[in-house]
Coordinates of C-alpha atoms (C1' of nucleotides) in Angstrom, one line a residue:
Chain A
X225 CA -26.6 0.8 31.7
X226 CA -27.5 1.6 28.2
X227 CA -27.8 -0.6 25.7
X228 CA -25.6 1.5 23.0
X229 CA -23.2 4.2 23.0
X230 CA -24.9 7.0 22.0
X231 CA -26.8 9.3 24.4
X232 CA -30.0 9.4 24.5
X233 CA -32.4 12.2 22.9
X234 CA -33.2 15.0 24.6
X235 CA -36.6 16.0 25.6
X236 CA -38.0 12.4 25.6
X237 CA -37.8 10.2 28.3
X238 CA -35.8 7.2 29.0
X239 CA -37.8 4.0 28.0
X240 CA -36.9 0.4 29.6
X241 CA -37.8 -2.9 28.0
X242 CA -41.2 -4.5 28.7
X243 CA -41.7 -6.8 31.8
X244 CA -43.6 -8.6 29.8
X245 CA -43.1 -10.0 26.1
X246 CA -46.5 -9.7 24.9
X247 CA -47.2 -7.3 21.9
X248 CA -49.0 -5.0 23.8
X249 CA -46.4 -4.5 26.1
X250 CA -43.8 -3.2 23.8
X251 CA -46.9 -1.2 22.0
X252 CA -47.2 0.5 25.3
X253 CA -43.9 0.6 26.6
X254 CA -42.4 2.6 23.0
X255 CA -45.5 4.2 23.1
X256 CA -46.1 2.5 19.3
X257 CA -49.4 3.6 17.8
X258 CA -50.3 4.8 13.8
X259 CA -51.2 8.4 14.7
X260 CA -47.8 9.6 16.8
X261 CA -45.8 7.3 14.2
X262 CA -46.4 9.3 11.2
X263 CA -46.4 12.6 13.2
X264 CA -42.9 11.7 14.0
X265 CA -42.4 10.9 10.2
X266 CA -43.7 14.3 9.3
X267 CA -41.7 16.3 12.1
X268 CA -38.6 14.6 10.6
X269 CA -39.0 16.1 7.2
X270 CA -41.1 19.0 8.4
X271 CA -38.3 21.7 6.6
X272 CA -38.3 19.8 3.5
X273 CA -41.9 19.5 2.6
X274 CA -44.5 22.9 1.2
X275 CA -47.1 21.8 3.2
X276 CA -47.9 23.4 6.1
X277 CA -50.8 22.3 8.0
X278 CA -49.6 19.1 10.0
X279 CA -53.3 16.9 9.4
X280 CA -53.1 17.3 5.8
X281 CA -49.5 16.4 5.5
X282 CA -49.2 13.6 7.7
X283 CA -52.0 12.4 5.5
X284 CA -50.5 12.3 2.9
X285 CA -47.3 11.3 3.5
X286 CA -49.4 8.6 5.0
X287 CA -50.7 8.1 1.0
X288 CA -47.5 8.5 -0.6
X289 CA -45.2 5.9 1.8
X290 CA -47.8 3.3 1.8
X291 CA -48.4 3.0 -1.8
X292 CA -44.2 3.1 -2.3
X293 CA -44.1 0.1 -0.4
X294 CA -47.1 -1.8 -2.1
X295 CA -46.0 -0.7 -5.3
X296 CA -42.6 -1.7 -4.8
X297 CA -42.9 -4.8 -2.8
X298 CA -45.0 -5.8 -6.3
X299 CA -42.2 -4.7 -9.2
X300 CA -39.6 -2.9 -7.0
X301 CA -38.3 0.7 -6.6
X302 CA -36.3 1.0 -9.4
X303 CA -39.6 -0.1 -11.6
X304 CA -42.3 1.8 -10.2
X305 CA -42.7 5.5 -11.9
X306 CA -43.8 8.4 -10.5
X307 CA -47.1 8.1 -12.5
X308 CA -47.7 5.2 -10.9
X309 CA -47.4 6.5 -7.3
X310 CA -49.6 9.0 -8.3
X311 CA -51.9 6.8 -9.5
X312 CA -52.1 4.4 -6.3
X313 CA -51.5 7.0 -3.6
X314 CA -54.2 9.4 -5.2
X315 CA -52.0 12.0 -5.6
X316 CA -51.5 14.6 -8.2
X317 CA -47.5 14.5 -10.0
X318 CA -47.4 17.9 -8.8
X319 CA -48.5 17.2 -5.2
X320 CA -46.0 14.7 -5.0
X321 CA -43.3 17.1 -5.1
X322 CA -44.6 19.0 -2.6
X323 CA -43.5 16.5 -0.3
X324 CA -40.5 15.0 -1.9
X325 CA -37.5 16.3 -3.4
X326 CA -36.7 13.8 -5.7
X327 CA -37.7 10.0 -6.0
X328 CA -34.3 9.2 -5.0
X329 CA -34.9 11.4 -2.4
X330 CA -38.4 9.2 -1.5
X331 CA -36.2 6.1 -0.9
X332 CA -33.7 8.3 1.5
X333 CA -37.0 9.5 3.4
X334 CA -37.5 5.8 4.0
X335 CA -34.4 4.5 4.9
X336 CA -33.9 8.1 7.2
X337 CA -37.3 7.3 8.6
X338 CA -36.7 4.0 9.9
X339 CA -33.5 4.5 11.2
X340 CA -34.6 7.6 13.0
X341 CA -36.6 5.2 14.8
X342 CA -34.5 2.6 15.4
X343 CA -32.6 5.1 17.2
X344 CA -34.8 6.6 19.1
X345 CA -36.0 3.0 20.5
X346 CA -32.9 1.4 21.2
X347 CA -30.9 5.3 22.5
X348 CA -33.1 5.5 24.8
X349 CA -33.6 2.0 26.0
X350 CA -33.0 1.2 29.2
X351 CA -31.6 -1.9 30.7
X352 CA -33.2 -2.8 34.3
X353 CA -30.0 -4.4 35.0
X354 CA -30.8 -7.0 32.9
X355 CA -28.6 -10.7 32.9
X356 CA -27.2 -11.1 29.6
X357 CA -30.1 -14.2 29.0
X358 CA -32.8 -11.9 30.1
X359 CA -31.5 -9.3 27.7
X360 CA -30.9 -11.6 24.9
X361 CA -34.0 -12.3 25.2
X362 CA -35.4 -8.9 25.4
X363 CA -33.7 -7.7 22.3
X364 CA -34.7 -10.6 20.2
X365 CA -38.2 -9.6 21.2
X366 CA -38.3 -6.4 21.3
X367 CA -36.4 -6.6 17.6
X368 CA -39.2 -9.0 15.9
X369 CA -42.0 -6.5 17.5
X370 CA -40.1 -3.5 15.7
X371 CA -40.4 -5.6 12.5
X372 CA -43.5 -6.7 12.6
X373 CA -44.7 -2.8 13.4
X374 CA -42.6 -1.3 10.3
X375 CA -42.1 -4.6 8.5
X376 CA -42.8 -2.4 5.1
X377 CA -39.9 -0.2 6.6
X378 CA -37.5 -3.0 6.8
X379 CA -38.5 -4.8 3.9
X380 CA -38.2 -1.8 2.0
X381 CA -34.3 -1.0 3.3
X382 CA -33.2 -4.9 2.8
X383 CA -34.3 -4.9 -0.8
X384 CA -33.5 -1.4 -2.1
X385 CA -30.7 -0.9 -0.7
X386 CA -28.7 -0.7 -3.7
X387 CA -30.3 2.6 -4.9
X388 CA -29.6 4.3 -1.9
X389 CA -26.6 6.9 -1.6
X390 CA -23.8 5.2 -0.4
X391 CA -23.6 6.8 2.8
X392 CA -27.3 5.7 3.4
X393 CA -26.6 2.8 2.7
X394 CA -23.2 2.4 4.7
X395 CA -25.4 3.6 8.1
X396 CA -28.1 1.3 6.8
X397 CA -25.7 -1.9 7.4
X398 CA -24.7 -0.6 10.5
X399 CA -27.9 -1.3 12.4
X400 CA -27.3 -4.5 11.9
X401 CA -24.0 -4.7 12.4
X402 CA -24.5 -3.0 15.8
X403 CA -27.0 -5.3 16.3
X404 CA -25.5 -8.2 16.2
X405 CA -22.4 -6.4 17.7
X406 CA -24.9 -6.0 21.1
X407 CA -26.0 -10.1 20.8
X408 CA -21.9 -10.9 20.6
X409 CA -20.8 -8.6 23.8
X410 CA -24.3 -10.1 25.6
X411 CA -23.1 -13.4 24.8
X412 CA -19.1 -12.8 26.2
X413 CA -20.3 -11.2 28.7
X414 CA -22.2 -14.3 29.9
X415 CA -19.2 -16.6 29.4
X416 CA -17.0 -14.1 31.0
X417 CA -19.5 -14.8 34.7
X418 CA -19.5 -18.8 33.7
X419 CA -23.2 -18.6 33.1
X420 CA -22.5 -21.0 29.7
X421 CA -20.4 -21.5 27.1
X422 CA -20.7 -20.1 23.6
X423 CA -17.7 -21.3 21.2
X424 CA -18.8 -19.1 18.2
X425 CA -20.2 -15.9 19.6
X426 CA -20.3 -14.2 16.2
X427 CA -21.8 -17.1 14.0
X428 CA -24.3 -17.7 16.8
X429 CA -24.6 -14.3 16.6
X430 CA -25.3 -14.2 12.4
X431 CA -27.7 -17.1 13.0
X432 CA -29.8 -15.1 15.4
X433 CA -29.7 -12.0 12.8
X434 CA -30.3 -14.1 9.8
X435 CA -33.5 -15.6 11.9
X436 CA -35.0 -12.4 12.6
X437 CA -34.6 -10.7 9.3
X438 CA -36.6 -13.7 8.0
X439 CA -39.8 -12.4 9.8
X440 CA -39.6 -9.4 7.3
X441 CA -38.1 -11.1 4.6
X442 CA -40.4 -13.9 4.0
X443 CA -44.0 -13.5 5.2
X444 CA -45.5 -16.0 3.5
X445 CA -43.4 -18.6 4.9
X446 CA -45.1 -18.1 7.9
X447 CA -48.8 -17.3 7.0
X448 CA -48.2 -20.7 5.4
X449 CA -47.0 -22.8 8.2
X450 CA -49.2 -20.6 10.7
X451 CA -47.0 -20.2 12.8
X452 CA -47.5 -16.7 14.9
X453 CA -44.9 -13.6 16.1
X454 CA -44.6 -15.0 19.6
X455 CA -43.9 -18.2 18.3
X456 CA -41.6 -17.7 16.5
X457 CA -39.8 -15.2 18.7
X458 CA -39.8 -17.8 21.2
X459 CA -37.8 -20.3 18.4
X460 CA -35.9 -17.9 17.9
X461 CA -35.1 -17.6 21.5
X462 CA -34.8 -21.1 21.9
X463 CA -32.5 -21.3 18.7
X464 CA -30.1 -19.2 20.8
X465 CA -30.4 -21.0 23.9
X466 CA -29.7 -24.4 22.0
X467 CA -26.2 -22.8 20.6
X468 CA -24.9 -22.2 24.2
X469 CA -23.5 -25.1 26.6
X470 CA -25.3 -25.1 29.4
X471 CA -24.2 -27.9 31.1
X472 CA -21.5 -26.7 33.3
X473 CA -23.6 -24.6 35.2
Chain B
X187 CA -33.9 -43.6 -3.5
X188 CA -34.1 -40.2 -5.0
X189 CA -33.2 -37.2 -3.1
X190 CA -36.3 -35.6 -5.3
X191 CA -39.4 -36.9 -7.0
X192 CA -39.1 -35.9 -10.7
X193 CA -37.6 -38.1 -13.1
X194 CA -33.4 -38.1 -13.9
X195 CA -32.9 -36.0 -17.3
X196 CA -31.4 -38.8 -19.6
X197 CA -28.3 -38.6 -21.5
X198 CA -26.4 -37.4 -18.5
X199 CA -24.9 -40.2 -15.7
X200 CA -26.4 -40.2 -12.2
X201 CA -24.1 -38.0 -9.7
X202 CA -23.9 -38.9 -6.2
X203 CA -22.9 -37.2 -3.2
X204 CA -19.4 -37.0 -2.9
X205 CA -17.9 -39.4 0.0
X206 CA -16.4 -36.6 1.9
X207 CA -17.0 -33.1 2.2
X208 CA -14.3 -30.9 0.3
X209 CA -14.5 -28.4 -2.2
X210 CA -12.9 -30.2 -4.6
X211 CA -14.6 -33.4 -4.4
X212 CA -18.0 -31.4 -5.0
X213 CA -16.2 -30.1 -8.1
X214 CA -15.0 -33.8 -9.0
X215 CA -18.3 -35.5 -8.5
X216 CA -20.0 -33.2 -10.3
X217 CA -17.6 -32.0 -12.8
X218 CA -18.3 -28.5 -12.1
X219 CA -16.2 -26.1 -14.1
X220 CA -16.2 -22.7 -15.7
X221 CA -15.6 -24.8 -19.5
X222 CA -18.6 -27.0 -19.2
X223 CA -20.8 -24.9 -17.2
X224 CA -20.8 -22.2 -19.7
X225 CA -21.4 -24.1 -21.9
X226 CA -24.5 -25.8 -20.5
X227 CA -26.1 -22.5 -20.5
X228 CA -25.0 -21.8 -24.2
X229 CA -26.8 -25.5 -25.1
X230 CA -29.9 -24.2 -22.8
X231 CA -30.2 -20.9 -25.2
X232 CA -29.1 -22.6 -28.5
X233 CA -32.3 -22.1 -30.4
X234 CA -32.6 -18.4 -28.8
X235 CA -29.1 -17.3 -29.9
X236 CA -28.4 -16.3 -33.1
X237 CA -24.5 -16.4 -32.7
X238 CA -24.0 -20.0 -34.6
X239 CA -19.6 -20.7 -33.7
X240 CA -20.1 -22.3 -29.8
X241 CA -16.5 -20.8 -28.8
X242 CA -17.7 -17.5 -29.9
X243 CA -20.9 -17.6 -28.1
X244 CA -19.7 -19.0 -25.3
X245 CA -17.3 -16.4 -24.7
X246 CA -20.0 -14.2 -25.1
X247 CA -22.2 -15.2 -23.2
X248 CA -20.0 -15.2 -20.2
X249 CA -19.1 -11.3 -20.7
X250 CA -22.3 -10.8 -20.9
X251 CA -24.1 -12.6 -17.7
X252 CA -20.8 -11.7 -15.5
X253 CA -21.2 -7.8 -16.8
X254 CA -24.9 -8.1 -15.7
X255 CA -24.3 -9.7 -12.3
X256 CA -21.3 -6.9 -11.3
X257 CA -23.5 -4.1 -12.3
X258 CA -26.8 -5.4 -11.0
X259 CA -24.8 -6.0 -8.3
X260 CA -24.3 -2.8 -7.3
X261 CA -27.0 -0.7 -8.6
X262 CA -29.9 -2.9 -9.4
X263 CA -31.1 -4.9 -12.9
X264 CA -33.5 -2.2 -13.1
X265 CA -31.0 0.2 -12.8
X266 CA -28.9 -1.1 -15.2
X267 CA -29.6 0.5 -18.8
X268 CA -28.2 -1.5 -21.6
X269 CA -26.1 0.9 -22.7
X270 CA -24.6 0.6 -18.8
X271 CA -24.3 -3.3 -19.8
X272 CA -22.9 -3.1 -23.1
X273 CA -19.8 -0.8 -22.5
X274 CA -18.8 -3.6 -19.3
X275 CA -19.2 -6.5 -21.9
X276 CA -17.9 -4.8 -24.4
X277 CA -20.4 -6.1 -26.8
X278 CA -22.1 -3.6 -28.9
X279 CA -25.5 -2.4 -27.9
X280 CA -26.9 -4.5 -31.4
X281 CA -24.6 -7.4 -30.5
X282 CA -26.4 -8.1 -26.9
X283 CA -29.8 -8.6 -29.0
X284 CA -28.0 -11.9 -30.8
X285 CA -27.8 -13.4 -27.1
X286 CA -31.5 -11.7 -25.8
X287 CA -34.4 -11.0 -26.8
X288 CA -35.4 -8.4 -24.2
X289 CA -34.0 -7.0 -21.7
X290 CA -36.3 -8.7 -19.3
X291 CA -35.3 -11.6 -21.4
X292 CA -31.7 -11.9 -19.5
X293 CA -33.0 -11.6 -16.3
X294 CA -35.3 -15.1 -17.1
X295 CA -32.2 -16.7 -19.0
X296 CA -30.4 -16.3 -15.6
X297 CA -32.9 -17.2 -13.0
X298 CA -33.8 -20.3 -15.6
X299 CA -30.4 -20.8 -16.3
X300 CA -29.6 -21.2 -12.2
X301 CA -32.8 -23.6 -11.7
X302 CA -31.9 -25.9 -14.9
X303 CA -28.3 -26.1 -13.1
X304 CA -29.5 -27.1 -9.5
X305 CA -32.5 -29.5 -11.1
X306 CA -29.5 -31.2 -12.8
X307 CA -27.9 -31.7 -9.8
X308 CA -30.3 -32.4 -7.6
X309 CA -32.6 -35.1 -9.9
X310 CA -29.3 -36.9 -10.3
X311 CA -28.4 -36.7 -7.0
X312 CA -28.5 -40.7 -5.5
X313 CA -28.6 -40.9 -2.0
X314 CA -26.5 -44.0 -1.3
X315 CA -28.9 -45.3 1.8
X316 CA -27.9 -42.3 3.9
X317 CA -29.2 -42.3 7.2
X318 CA -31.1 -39.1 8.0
X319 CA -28.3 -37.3 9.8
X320 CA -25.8 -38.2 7.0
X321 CA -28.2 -36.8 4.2
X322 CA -28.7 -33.7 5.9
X323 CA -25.2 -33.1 6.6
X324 CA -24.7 -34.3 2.8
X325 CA -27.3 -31.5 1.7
X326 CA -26.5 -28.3 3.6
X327 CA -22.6 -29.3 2.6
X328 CA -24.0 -29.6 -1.1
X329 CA -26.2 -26.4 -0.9
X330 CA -23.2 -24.3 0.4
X331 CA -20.9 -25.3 -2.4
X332 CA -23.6 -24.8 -5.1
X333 CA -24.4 -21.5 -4.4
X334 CA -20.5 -20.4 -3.5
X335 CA -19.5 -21.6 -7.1
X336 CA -22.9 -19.8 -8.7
X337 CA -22.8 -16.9 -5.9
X338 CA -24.1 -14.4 -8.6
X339 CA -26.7 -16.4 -10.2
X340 CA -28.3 -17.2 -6.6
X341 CA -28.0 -13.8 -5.2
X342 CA -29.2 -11.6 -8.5
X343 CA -32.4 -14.2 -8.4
X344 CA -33.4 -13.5 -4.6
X345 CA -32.4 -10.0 -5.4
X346 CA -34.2 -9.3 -8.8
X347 CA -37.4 -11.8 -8.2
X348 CA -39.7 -9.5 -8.2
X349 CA -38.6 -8.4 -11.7
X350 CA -39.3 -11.5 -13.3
X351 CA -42.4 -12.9 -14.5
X352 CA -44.8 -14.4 -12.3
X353 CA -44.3 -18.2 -13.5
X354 CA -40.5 -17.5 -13.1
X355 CA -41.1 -15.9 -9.3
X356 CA -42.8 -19.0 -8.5
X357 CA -40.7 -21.6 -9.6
X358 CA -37.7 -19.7 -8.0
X359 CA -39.5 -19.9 -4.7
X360 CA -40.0 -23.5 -5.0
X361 CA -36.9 -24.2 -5.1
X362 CA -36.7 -22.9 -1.5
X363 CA -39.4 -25.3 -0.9
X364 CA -38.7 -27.8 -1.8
X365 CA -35.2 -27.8 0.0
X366 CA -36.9 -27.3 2.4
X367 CA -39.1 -30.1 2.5
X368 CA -36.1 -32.2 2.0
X369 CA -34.8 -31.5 5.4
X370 CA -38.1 -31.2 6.7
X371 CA -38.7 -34.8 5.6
X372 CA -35.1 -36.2 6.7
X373 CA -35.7 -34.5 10.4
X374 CA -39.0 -36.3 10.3
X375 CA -37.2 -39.9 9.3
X376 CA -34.8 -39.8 11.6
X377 CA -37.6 -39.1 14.5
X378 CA -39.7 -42.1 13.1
X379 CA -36.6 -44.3 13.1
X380 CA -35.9 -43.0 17.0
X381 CA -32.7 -41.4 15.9
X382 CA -33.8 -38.1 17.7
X383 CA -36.4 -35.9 18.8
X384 CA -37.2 -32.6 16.8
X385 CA -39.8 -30.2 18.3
X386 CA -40.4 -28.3 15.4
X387 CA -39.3 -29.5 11.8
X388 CA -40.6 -26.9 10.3
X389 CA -38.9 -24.2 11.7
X390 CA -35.2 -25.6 11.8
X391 CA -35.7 -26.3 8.3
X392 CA -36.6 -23.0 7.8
X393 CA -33.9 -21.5 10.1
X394 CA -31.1 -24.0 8.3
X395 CA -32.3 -22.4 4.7
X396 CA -32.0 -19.0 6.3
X397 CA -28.4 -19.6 7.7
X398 CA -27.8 -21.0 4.1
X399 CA -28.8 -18.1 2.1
X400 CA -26.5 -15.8 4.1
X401 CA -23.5 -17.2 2.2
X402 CA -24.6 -15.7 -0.9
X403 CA -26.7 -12.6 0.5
X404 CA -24.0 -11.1 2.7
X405 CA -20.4 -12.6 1.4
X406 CA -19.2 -9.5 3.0
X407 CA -20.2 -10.4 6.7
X408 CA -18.3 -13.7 6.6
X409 CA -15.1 -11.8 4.6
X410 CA -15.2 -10.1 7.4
X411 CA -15.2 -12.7 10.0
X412 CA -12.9 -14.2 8.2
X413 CA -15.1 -17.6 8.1
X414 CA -14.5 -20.1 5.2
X415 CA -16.9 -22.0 3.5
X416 CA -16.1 -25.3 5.2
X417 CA -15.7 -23.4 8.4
X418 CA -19.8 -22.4 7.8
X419 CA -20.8 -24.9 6.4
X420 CA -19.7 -27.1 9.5
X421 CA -21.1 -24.6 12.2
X422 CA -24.6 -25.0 9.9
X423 CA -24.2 -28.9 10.4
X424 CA -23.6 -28.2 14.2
X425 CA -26.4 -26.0 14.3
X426 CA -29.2 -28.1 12.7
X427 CA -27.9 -31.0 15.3
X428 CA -28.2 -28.3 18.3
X429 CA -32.0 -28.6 17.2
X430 CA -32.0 -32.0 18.2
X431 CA -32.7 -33.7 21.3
X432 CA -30.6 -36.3 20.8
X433 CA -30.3 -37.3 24.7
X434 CA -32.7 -40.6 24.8
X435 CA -30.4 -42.1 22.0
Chain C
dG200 C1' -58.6 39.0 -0.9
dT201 C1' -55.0 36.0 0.5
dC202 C1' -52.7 32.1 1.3
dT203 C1' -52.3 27.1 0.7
dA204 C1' -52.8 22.9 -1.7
dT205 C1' -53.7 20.5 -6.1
dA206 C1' -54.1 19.2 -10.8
dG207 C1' -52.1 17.8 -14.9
dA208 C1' -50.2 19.3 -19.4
dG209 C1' -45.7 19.9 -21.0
dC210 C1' -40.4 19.7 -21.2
dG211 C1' -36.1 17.6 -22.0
dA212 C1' -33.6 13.5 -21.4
dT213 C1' -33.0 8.8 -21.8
dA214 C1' -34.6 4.2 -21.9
dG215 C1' -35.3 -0.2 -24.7
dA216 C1' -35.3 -2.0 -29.2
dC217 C1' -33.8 -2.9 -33.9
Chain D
dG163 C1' -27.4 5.6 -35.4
dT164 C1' -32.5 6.1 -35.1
dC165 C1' -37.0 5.7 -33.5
dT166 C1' -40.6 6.0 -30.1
dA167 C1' -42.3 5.4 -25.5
dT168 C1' -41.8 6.7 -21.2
dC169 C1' -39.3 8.5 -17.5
dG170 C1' -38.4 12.2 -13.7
dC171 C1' -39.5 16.6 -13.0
dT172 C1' -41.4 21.6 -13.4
dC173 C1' -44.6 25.1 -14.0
dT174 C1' -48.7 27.5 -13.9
dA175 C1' -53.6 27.9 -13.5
dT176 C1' -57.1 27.0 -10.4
dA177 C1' -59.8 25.5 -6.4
dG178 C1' -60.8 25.9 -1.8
dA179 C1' -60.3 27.6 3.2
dC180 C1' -60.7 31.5 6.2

DNA sequence: GTCTATAGAGCGATAGAC
DNA sequence: GTCTATCGCTCTATAGAC
């Protein structure tokens, strides 16, 4: 059974949650390393950027998306000029253009680029038959993991949302939405076979999102209180757990 | 004893928490309403604002912070040219510089204007001896009300932080923190008193502030759900107490 | 020589400020 | 209404790879 609606993408194959939960799991499992991540980012776009040769570009784009998100993540989007991506990604204003259309365009290439991979992960994930615990708990880990791999990405999407085009931004919500649409049917569906109770599946549900969106959100909050990714995936698991009635079964 | 550490401003009676938990006593106890309120913020500016007649300057100032917050609301402070906030407020491009003095200027009004408003409340706030459970129920109850009656204030601050100036970013984050440490503290009374058990302080405090801050962040989500604030604020309650082990009491 | 990638001055528009 | 700085963006000359 799949996990959402959509069918999957052709030409790649089906992949199916860790066994484990450790990071390296899901890093080998999705296949997750630097060098096919921006490859994919460049394919994406391929028809929209002048540059041809695929090492230079991916580069690049490399250059350009990481200095966005440091740049922003200091004074924001909406504040950071054009000059001053040049500046920190060491790219000429010219050159720039070469690979975007427009700097509105830059933040829609961001947005497009994480969703794409959303997508791809969770299309093509496969559910081992999974009981609706087991793949709670899967997709609260395999959700932090995604975040803590493109937590620039999401960062990025929460906080400049507003300057995206409104159907970006429209599909943008909807991950989440479908998100926690997935943690609500997981969480029926375990009443419905009397495995616990759950008397607000869609707050519970919000709390779990609200949880996870924190690991991007606010860093520092944990670098302060040390606390690390499995950790907190595991409170966040537990979180869960302690909103359901148990006791019954 | 004193929810917080700093001293009660003088000239202003203590508040305490309101004996139960409705809107309206909130509102009562703390005479919260749109006259006085605005007019606190005038008396914070005073010296700032050249506009002399309070009625007139109260009046403006209101058109002018509510025009901010609906168009930074959808498009971003940055975004938001002066010319975009003068037509809203329908004050004239040279009228908006007798209530600022930059443009940056209103952004720190507001985020300073939000922080005077909840030091107010909370360094007046006397707890009348309540035990850890009753305080913490007494604080997420007043947290939700505070930020539903200042929604905007709270939501363009997490929103536009990073616009502000540093001294301004930090003392907006503290106030995180230190609600934070409030509950943190509370959790850690009532386990020293044998009330209950709580694994990790830290990290139900943190997850109670996120649950909080979804109130203001995604208004829409709960519209949706149709969830009232007393509804929310209850399951919040019931979630910080589904932290606890409160079996061996 | 040819093709691709880059540099950076320059343009018009619009911002904040008064 | 006016001033000035700076914005997003373009255009062309040039450098380098093969």
């Amino acid at each position: 059974m799949r996990v959402l609606s959509k069918p999957p993408i052709s030409g790649r194959a089906s992949l199916s949650w860790p066994r484990d939960t450790k990071e390296s799991a899901f890093d080998e499992s999705w296949s997750f390393n630097d060098n096919n991540f921006w490859l994919s980012v460049f394919e994406m776009y391929r028809e929209n950027i002048q540059i041809k040769k695929s090492e230079i570009a991916v580069r690049n784009l490399q250059k350009i998306f990481s200095a966005t998100f440091k740049i922003s993540g200091v004074k924001g989007f909406q504040a950071m000029s054009l000059r001053d991506l040049s500046l920190e990604s060491g790219i000429s204003m010219g050159g720039l253009y070469s690979y975007i259309g427009s700097k509105n365009d830059l933040a829609s290439m961001i947005e497009g680029g994480l969703r794409h991979h959303i997508d791809l992960v969770t299309n093509n994930l496969v559910e081992e038959g999974l009981k609706p615990l087991d793949s709670l708990k899967a997709v609260i880990f395999g959700a932090l993991y995604m975040m803590e791999r493109l937590s620039p990405w999401y960062y990025f999407c929460f906080m400049e949302l507003k300057g995206l085009p409104r159907d970006k931004q429209e599909k943008a919500l909807e991950i989440e939405l479908r998100f926690e649409r997935f943690v609500i049917d997981s969480l029926k569906r375990g009443e419905q076979t009397h495995m616990f109770k759950c008397e607000n599946p869609d707050l519970l549900a919000s709390q779990i999102t609200a949880q996870l969106q924190q690991w991007h959100l606010k860093p520092w909050k944990f670098k302060l209180k040390k606390i690390s990714l499995p950790q907190y995936a595991d409170y966040c698991y537990q979180s869960l757990l302690n909103g359901l009635d148990r006791s019954s079964v």
